Coordinates of C-alpha atoms in Angstrom, one line a residue:
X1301 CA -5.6 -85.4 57.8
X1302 CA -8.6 -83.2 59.3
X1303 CA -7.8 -81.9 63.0
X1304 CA -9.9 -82.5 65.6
X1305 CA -12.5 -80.2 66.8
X1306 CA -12.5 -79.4 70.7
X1307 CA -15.2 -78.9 73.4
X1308 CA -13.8 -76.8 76.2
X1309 CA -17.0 -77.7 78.1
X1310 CA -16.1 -81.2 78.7
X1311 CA -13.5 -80.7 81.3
X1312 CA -13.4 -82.7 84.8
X1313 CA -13.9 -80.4 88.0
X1314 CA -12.0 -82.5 90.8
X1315 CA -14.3 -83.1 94.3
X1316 CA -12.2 -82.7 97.7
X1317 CA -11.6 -86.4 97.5
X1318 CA -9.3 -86.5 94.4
X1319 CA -7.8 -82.9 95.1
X1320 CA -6.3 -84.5 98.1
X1321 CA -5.4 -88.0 96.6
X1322 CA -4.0 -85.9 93.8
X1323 CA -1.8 -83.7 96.1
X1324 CA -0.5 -86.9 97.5
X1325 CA 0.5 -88.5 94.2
X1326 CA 1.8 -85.3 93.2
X1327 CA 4.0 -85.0 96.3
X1328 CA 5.1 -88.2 95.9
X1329 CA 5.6 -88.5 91.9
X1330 CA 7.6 -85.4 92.1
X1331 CA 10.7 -86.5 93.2
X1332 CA 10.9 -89.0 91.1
X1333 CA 13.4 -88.8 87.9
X1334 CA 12.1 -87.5 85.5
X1335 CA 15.5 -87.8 83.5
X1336 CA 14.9 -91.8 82.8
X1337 CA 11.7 -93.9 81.6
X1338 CA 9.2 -94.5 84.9
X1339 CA 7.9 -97.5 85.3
X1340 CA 4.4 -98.5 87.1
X1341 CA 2.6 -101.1 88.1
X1342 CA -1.6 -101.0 88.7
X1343 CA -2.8 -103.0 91.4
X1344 CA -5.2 -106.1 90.8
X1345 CA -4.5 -105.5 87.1
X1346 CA -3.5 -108.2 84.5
X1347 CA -0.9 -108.2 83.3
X1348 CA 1.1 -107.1 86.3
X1349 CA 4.2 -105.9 84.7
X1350 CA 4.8 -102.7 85.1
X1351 CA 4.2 -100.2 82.0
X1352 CA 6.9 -98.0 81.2
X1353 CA 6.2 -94.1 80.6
X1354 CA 8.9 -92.1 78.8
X1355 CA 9.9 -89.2 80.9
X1356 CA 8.3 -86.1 78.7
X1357 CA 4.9 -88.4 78.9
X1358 CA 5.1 -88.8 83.1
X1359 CA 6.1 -85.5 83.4
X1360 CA 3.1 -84.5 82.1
X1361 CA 0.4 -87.0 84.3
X1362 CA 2.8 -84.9 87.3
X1363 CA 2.3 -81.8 85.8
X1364 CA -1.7 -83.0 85.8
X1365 CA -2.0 -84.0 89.5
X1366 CA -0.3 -80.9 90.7
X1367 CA -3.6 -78.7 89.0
X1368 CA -5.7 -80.8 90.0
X1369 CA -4.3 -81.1 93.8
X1370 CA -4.2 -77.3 93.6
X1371 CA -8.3 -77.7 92.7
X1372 CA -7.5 -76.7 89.8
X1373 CA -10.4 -77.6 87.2
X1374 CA -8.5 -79.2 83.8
X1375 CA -9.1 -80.3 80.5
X1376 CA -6.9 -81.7 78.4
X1377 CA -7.0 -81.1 74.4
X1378 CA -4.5 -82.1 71.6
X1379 CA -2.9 -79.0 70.5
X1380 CA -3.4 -80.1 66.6
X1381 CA -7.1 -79.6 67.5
X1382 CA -9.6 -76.9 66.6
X1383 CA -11.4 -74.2 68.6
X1384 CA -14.1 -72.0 67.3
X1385 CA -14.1 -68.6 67.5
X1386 CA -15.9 -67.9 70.5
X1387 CA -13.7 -70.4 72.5
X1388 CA -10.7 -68.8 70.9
X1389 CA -11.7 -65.4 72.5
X1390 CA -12.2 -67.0 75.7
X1391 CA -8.4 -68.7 75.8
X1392 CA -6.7 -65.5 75.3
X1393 CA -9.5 -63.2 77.0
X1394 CA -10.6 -60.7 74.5
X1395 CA -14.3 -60.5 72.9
X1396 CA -15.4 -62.3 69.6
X1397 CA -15.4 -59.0 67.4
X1398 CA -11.7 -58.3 68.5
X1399 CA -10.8 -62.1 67.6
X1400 CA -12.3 -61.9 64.3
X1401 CA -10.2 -58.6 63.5
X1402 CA -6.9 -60.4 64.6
X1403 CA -7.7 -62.9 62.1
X1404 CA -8.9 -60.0 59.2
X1405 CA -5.0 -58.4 59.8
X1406 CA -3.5 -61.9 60.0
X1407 CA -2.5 -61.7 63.6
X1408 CA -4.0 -65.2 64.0
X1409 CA -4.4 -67.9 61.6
X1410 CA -7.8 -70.1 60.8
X1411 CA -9.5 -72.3 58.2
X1412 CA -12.8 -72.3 56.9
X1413 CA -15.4 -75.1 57.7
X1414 CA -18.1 -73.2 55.2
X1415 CA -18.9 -70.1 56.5
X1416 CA -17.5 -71.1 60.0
X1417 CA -13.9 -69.9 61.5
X1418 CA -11.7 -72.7 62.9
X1419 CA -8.9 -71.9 64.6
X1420 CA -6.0 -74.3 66.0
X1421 CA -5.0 -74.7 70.0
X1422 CA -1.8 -74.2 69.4
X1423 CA -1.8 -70.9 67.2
X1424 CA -4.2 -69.4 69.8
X1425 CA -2.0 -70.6 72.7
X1426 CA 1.0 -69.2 70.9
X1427 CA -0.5 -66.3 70.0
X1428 CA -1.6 -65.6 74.0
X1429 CA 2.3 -66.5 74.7
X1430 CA 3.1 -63.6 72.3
X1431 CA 1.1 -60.9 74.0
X1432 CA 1.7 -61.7 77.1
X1433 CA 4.9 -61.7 77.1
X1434 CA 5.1 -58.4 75.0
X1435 CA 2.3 -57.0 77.6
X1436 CA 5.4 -58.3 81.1
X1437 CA 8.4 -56.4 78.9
X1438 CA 6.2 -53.4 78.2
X1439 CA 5.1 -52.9 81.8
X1440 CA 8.9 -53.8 83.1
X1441 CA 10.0 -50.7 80.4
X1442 CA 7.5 -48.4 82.1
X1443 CA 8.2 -49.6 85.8
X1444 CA 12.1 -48.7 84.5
X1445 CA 11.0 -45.3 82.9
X1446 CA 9.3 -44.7 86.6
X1447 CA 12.1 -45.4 88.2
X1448 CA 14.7 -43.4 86.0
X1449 CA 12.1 -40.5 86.6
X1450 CA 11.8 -41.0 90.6
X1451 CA 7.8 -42.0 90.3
X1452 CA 8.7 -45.2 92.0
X1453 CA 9.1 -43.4 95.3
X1454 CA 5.8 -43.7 97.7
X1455 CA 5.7 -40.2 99.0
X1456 CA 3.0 -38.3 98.4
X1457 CA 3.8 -35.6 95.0
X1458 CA 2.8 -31.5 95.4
X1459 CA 2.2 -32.0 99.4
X1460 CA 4.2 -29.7 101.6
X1461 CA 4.9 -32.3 104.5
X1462 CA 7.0 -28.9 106.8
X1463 CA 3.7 -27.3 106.9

């Protein structure tokens, strides 16, 4: 089965209209259970019995509102689907050239489409999970080192405050 390539550049921007509708249905969907299947019900809709969501799957649509009642801008892409190489770089923030090398020493994973890179959401998200959280434990070492050394104090170093 072929994956899906994605467009990053189709992604919904919300207006101040459906920020604060979505902050509302947030607030309100939040407390809900989300432990057992929910069950809802669309007004003026045929039939009116109430569809059931399991509770990974309304999590989620939560999870949605909150972004966008934060103004958030979303898009919403299988993670089985492919990104190209430029949009790649641009999900975990380095440039095109430094991509491709991650991929020459095997750091990150693609397939070829002819002469064309294709590389899969979830690899690239996993492989900005990685770094990141290797980049948080390497600055929490130094912040430790710092402290252990006494450069964690905010006094001034090699002024002579007596004078």
């Amino acid at each position: 089965m072929g994956t899906l390539a994605f467009r990053l550049d189709q992604y919904h921007e919300p207006t101040p209209a459906e920020i604060d509708a979505a902050r509302e249905a947030a607030r309100v969907l939040s407390v809900a259970s989300v432990h057992r299947p929910m069950r809802i019900a669309v007004a003026g809709m045929e039939p009116s019995d109430p569809i059931e969501l399991p509770p990974a799957i309304f999590k989620q649509v939560v999870d949605l509102l909150i972004q966008l009642g934060n103004g958030n801008t979303v898009t919403i892409m299988p993670v089985e689907a492919e990104l190209t190489t430029s949009q790649s770089a641009d999900l975990i923030g380095v440039s095109r050239p430094h991509l491709i090398k991650l991929i020459e020493r095997g750091e990150l994973g693609c397939r070829l489409v002819g002469t064309h890179r294709k590389l899969r959401v979830k690899d690239v998200i996993a492989y900005r999970d990685k770094t990141d959280l290797a980049r948080a434990e390497g600055l929490a070492r130094m912040a430790d080192l710092d402290s252990e050394l006494g450069l964690d104090v905010d006094e001034p170093v090699g002024v002579d405050i007596g004078a």
